[in-house]
Coordinates of C-alpha atoms (C1' of nucleotides) in Angstrom, one line a residue:
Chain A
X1 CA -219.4 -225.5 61.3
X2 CA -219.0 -222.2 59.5
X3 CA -221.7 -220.7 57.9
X4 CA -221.3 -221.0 54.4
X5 CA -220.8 -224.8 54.9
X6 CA -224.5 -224.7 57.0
X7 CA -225.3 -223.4 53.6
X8 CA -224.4 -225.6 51.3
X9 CA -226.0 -228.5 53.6
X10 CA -229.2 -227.0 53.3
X11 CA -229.2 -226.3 49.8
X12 CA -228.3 -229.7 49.0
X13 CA -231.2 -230.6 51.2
X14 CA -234.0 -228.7 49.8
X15 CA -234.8 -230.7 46.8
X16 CA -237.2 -233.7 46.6
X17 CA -234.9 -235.9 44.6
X18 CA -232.0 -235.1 47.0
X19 CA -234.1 -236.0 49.8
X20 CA -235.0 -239.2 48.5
X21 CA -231.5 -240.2 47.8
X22 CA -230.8 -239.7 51.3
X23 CA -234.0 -241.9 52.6
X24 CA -232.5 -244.2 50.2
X25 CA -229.3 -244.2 51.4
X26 CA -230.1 -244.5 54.9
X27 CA -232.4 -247.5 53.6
X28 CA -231.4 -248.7 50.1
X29 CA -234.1 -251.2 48.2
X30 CA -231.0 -253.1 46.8
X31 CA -231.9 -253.4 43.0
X32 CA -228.4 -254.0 40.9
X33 CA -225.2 -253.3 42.6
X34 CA -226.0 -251.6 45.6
X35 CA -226.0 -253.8 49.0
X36 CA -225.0 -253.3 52.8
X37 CA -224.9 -249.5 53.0
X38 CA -223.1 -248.8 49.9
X39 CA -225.5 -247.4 47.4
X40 CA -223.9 -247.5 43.2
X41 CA -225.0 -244.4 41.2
X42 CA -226.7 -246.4 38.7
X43 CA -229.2 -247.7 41.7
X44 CA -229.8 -243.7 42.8
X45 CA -230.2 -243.2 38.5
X46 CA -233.7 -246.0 38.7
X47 CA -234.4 -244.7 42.1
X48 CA -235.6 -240.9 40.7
X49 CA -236.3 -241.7 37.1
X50 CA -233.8 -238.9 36.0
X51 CA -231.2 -238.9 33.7
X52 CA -227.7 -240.4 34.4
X53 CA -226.6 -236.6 34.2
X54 CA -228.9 -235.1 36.3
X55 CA -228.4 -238.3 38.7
X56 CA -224.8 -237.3 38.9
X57 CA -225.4 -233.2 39.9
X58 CA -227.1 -234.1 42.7
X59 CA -224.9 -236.9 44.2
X60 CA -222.2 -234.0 43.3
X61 CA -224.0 -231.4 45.6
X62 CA -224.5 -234.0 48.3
X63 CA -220.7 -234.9 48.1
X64 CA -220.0 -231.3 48.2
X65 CA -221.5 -230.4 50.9
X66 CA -220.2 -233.6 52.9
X67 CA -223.6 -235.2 53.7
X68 CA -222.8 -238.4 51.1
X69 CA -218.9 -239.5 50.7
X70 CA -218.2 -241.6 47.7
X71 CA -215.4 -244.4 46.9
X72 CA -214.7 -245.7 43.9
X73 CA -214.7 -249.4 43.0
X74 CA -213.2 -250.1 38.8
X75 CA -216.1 -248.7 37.2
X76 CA -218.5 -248.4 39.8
X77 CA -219.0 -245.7 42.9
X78 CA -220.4 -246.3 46.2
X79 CA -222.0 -243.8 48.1
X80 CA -222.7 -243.8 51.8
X81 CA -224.5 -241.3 54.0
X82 CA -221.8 -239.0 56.1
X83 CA -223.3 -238.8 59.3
X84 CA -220.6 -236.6 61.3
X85 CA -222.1 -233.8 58.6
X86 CA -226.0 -234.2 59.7
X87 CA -224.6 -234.1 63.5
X88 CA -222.5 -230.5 62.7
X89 CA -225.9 -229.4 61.2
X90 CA -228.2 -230.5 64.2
X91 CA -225.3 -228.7 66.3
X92 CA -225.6 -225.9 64.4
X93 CA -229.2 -225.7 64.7
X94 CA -228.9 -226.1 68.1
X95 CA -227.1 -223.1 68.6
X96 CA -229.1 -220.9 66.5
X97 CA -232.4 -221.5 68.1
X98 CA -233.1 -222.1 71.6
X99 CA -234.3 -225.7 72.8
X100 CA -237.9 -226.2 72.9
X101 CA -238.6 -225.5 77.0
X102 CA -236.1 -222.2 77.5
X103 CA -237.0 -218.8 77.1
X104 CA -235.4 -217.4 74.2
X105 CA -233.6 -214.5 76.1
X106 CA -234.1 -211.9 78.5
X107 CA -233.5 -208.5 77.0
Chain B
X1 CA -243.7 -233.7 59.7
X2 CA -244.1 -234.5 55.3
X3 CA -241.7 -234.6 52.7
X4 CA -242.6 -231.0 51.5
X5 CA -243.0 -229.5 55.0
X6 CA -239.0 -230.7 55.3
X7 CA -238.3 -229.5 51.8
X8 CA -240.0 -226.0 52.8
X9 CA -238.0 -225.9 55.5
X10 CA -234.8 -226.4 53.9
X11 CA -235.1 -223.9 51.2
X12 CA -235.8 -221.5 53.9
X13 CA -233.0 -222.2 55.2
X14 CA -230.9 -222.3 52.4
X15 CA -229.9 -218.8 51.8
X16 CA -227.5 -216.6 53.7
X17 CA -229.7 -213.9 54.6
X18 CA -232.4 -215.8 55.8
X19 CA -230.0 -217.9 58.0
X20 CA -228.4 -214.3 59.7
X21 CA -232.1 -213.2 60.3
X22 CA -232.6 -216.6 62.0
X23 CA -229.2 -215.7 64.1
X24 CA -230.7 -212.6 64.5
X25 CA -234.0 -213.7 66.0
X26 CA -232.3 -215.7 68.5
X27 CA -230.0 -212.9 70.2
X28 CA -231.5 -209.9 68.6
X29 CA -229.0 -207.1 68.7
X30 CA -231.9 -204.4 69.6
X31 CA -232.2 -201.2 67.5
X32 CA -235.9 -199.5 67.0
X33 CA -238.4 -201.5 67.7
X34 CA -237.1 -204.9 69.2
X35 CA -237.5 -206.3 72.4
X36 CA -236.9 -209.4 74.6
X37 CA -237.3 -212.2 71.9
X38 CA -239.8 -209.7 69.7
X39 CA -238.3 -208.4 66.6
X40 CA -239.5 -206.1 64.2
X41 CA -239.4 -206.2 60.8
X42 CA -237.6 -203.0 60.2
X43 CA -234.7 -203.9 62.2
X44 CA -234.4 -207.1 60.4
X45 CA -234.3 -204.5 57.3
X46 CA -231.6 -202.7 58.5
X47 CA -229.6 -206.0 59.7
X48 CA -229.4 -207.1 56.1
X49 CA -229.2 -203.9 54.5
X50 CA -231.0 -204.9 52.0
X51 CA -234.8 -203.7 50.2
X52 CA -238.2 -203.3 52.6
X53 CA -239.5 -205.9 49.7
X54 CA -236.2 -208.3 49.9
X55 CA -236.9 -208.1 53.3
X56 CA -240.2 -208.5 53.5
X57 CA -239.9 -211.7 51.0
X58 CA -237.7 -213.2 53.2
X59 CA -239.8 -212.6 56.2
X60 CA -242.8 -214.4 54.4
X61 CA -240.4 -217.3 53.5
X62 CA -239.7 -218.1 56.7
X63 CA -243.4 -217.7 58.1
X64 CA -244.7 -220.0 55.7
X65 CA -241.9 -222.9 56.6
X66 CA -243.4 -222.3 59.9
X67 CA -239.6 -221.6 61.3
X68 CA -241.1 -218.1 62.3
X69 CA -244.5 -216.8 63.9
X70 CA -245.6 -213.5 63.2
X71 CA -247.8 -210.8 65.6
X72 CA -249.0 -208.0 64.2
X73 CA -249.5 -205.0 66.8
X74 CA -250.6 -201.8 65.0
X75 CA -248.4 -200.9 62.6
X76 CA -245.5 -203.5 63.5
X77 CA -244.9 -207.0 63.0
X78 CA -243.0 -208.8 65.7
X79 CA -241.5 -212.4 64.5
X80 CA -240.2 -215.1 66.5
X81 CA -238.4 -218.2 66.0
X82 CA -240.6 -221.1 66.7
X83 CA -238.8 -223.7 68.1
X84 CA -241.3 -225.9 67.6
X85 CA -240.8 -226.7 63.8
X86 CA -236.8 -226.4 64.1
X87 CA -237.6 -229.5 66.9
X88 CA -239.6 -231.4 64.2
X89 CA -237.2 -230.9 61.4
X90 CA -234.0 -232.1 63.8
X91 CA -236.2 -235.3 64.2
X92 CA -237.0 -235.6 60.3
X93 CA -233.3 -235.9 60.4
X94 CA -232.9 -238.2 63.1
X95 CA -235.0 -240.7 61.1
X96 CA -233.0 -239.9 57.8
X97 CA -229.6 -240.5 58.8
X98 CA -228.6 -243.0 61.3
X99 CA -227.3 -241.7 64.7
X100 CA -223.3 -241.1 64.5
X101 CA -222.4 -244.4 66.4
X102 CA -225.0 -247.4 65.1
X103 CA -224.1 -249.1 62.3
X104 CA -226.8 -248.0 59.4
X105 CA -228.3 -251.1 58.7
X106 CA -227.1 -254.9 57.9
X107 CA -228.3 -256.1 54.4
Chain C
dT1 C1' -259.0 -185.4 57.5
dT2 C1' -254.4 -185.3 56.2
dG3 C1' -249.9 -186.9 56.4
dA4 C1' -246.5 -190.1 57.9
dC5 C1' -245.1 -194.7 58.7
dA6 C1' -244.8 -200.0 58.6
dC7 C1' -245.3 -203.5 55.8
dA8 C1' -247.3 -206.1 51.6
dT9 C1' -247.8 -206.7 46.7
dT10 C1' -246.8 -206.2 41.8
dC11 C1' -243.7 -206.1 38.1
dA12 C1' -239.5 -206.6 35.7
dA13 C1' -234.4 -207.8 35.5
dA14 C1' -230.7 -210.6 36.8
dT15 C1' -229.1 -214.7 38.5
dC16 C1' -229.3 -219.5 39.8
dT17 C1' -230.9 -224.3 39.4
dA18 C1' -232.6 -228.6 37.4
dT19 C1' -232.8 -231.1 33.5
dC20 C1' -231.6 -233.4 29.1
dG21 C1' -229.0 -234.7 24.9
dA22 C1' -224.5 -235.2 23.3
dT23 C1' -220.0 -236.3 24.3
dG24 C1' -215.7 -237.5 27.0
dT25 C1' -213.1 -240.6 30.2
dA26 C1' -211.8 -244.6 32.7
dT27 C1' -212.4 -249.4 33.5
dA28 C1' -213.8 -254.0 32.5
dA29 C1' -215.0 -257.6 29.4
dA30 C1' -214.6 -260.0 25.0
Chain D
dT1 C1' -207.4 -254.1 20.6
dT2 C1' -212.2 -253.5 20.4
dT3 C1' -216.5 -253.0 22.6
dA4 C1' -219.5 -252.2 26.3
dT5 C1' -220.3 -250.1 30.8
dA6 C1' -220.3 -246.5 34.6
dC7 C1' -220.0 -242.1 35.5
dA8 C1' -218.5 -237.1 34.5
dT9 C1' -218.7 -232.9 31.8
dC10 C1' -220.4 -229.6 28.4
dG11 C1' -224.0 -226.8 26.2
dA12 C1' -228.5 -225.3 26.0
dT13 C1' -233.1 -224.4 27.9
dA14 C1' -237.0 -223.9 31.0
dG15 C1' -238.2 -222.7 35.4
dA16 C1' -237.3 -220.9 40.0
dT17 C1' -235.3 -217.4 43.1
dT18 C1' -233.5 -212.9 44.6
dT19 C1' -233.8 -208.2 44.2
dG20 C1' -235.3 -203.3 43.7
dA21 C1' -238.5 -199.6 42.1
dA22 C1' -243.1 -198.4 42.2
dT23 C1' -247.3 -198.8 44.3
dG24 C1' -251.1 -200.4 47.5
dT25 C1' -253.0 -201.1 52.3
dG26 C1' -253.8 -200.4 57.0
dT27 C1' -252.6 -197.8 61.2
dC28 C1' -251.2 -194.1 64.0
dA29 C1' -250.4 -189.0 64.9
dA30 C1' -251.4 -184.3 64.1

DNA sequence: TTGACACATTCAAATCTATCGATGTATAAA
DNA sequence: TTTATACATCGATAGATTTGAATGTGTCAA
C-alpha cells in the first residue's frame, strides 16, 4: 500500500455521506433494485437525499480509491464493498503506529 | 466510537503531511528536541519544511481527532501517537466492512 | 527586566470539495 | 424509431481546507 493510495482511502472516507454509503453497503435496506450485497446507484441516490450527480462523485471517489468495485448490469450498476482495500488500510495502520500494549520505541 | 469521531479521524488522516508526521511519531528520526517516543513540535516543523503555523495547524488537527496527545513542558510541546484511538478506529472498520473471508450477508 | 525562543492565533489568499441544474450517453421498453 | 430510464459529465457556486505573514502569549535565560 503506497502512500498516496493510503490517501485517497482516507479522503474518500472522511465524509458523512461516504460513510453512510459504506454502512449501507455492508448492510443495504433493499428498497428498489438493490438485493444480496449488490447495492444499484439509484438505491445509494434515496439513501442520502442528494442529487443523482452528487450521488455519482462520491460512488466515483469510493471506486477510485478501491474501497467499492462496481459492475455494470444494461442500465443499472451494482456496487459492492472491496474488502481486500479496508484490509491494506488496517495493514497500513498497523505499521504506522505501534499495537496498543508495546512501547513505541526505544531511542 | 460515533459517526463524527470516525469522520474526524479520517480527515486527519487524509492529507499527506499529516500522514508523514504520524510516520514520524512512530520512529522519530531525532534532531533538537526529540526523544524516545517524545517529539517536539519544532522537529515536526522542520520534517515537513513547511510554516511554524502550517505546522502548528496540523499538530492541532491531529490532537483534536484524538490520534495524538500533547504534553507541554516549559516551552515545548511533546506529541505522541495514541494508540488508543487508531485501535478504536481499526474496529469502527471492522464493523463497517465485513472481514476479508465471510460472505457479507445473505438477503 | 529584557531579550530570545517555542508555540498559538489571526487574517487573507489560493486551492480544493461538495453540491445542484442542465445536459449527454447508453440501454431498455413501447 | 421513439420514449423513458439509469447514470455520467459539465459548469457554476458556496463553503471548507491549506498555507504564510504578522502578531500574540507564555516560558526560559541573561
Amino acid at each position: 500500500m503506497y502512500k498516496a493510495a493510503m490517501i485517497d482511502i482516507c479522503k474518500a472516507l472522511a465524509d458523512p455521506a461516504r460513510l453512510k454509503i459504506l454502512e449501507f453497503l455492508h448492510r443495504p435496506d433493499a428498497q428498489c433494485c438493490t438485493f444480496a450485497d449488490r447495492v444499484c446507484a439509484c438505491d445509494v441516490e434515496s439513501l442520502l437525499g442528494l442529487s443523482q450527480p452528487a450521488t455519482s462523485h462520491h460512488m466515483r471517489i469510493l471506486v477510485r480509491a478501491g474501497l467499492v468495485t462496481s459492475e455494470k448490469h444494461g442500465r443499472f450498476i451494482y456496487y459492492r464493498l472491496n474488502a481486500a482495500a479496508f484490509a491494506s488500510a488496517a495493514e497500513y495502520f498497523a505499521r504506522v503506529v505501534p499495537p496498543p500494549r508495546r512501547p513505541a520505541r526505544a531511542a
